Short mmCIF file of C-alpha atoms in Angstrom, two decimals:
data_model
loop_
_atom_site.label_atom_id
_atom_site.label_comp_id
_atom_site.label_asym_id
_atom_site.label_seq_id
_atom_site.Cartn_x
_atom_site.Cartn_y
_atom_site.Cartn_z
CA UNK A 27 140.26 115.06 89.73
CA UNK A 28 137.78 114.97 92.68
CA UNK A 29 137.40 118.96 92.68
CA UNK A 30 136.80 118.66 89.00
CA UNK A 31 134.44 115.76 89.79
CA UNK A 32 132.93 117.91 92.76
CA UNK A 33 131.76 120.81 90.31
CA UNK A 34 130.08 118.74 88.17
CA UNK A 35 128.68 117.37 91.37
CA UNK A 36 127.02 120.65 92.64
CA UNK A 37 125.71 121.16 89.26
CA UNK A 38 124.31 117.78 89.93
CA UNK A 39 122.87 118.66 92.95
CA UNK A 40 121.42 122.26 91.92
CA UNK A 41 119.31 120.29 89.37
CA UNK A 42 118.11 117.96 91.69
CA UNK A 43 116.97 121.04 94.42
CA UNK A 44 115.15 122.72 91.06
CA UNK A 45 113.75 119.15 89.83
CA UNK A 46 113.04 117.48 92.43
CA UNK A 47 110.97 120.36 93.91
CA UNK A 48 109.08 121.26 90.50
CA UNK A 49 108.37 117.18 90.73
CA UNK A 50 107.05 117.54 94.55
CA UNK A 51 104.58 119.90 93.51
CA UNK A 52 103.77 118.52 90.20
CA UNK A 53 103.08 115.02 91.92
CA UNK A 54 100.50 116.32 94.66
CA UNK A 55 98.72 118.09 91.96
CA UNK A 56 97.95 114.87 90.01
CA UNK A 57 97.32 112.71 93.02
CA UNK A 58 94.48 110.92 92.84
CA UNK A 59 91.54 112.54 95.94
CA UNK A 60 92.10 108.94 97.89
CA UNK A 61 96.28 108.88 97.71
CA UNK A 62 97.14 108.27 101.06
CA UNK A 63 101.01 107.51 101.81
CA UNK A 64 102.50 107.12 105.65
CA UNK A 65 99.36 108.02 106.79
CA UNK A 66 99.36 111.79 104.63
CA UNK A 67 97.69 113.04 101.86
CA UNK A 68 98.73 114.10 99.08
CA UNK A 69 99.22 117.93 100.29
CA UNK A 70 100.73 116.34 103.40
CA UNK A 71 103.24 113.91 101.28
CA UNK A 72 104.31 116.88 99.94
CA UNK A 73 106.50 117.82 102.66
CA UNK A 74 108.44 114.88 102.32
CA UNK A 75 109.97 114.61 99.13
CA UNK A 76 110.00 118.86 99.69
CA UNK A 77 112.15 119.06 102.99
CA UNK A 78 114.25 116.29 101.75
CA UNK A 79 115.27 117.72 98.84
CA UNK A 80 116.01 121.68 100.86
CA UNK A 81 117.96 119.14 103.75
CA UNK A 82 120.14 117.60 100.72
CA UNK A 83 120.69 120.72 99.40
CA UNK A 84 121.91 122.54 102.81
CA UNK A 85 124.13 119.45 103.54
CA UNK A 86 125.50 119.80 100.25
CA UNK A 87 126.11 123.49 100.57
CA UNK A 88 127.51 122.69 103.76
CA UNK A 89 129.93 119.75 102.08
CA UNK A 90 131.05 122.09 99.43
CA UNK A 91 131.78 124.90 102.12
CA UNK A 92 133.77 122.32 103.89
CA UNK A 93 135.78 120.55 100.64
CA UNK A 94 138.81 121.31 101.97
CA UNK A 95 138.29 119.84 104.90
CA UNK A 96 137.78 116.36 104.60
CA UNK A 97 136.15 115.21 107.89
CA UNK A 98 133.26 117.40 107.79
CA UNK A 99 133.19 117.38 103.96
CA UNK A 100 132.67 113.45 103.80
CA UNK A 101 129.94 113.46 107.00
CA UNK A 102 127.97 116.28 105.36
CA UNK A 103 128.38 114.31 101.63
CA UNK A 104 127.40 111.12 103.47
CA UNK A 105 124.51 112.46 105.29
CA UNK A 106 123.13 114.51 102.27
CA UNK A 107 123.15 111.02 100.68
CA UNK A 108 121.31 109.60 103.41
CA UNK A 109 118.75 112.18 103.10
CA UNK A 110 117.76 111.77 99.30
CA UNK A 111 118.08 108.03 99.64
CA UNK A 112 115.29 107.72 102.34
CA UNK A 113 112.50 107.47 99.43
CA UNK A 114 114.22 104.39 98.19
CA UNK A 115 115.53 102.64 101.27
CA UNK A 116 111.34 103.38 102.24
CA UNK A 117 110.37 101.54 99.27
CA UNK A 118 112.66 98.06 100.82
CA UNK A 119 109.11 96.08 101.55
CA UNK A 120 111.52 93.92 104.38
CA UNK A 121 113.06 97.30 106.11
CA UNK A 122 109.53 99.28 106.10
CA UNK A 123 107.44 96.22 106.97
CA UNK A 124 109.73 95.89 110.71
CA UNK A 125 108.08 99.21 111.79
CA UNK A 126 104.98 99.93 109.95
CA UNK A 127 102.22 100.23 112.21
CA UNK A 128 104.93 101.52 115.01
CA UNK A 129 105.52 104.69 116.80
CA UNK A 130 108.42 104.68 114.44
CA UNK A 131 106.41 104.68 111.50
CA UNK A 132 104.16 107.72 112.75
CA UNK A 133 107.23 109.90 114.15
CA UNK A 134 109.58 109.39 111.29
CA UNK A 135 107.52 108.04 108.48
CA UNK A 136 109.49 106.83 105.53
CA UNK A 137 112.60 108.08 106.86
CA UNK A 138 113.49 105.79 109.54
CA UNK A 139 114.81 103.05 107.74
CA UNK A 140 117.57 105.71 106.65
CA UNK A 141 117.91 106.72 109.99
CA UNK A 142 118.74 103.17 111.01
CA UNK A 143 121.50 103.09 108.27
CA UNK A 144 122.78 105.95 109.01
CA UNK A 145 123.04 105.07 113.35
CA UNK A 146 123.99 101.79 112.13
CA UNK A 147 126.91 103.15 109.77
CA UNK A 148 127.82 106.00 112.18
CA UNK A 149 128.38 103.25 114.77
CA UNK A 150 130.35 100.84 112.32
CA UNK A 151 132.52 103.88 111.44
CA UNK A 152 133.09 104.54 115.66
CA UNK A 153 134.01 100.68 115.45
CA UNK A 154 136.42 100.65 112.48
CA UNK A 155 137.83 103.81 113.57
CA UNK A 156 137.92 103.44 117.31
CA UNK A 157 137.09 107.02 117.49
CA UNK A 158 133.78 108.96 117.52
CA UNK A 159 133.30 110.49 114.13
CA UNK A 160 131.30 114.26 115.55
CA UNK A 161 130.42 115.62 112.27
CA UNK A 162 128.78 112.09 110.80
CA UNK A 163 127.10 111.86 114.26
CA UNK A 164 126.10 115.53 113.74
CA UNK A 165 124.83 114.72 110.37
CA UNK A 166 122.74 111.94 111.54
CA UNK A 167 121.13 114.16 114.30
CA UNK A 168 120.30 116.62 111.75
CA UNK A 169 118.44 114.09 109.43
CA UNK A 170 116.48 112.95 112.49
CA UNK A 171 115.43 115.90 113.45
CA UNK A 172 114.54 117.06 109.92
CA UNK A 173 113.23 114.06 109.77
CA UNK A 174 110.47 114.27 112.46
CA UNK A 175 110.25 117.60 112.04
CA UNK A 176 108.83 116.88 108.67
CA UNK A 177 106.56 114.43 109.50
CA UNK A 178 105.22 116.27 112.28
CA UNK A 179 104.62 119.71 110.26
CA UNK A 180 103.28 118.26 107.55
CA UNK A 181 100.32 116.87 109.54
CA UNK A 182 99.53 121.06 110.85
CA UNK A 183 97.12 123.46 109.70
CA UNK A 184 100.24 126.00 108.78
CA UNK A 185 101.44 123.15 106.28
CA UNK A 186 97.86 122.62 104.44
CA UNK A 187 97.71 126.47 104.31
CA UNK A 188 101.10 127.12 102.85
CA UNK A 189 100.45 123.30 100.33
CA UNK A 190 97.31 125.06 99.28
CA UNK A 191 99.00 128.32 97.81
CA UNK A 192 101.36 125.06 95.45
CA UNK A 193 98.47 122.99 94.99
CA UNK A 194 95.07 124.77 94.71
#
């Protein structure tokens, strides 16, 4: 039942990847001149919602490489989870208000308070489990760095050059 479950889930998530990066675009194009989210602009912004969904996708890819191995499977479903999820957990007014106007805020923007889930869950698991779960940690460390990494590009020259050719 859960491979069955699992196809319809990658057809699930190849919608999203197509979707969700049509929306991306579709959303800087209508923003109004003055949007400014996380301290980016709309061609900025774009990078989030746009690496998030390519780092869902590769995690699922990676998940669905993995299915019959369940450790790495799970971490990789898990963190791909995390990844999408970071738009909503943002939106949490009593999670995002603890580090707005932090170094947190500007390094990780409106990912961190998925990255603090994700630490936090990781370390629950290590507790539960007394063991060190490797591919969940590696999952986390992966979304971090994407993470920054996003936040950090999105704010270059080589970003507004490559926005401008979606959004003219």
């Amino acid at each position: 039942a859960h491979f069955a479950l699992g196809r319809l889930g990658a057809g699930v998530a190849a919608a999203v990847l197509v979707l969700g990066t049509m929306i991306a675009v579709v959303m800087a194009r209508v923003a109004p001149p003055e949007f400014q989210l996380w301290g980016l602009n709309a061609k900025q912004f774009m990078a989030v919602p746009l690496v998030s969904i390519w780092v869902f996708a590769a995690l699922v890819l990676i998940a669905i490489q993995y299915r019959r191995r369940p450790t790495i499977h799970r971490a990789m479903m898990f963190t791909a989870t995390l990844s999408i999820s970071a738009a909503a957990i943002s939106r949490i007014d009593p999670i995002s208000n603890l580090y707005t106007g932090t170094a947190w805020e500007r390094l990780f923007g409106p990912f961190f308070g998925a990255i603090v889930l994700g630490a936090a869950l990781l370390g629950l698991r290590c507790v539960l489990t007394r063991s060190f779960d490797r591919w969940l940690a590696g999952g986390v460390a992966i979304f971090m760095a994407t993470s920054a990494l996003t936040m950090a590009v999105a704010r270059t020259a080589a970003w507004d050059w490559f926005a401008s050719m979606l959004v003219p």
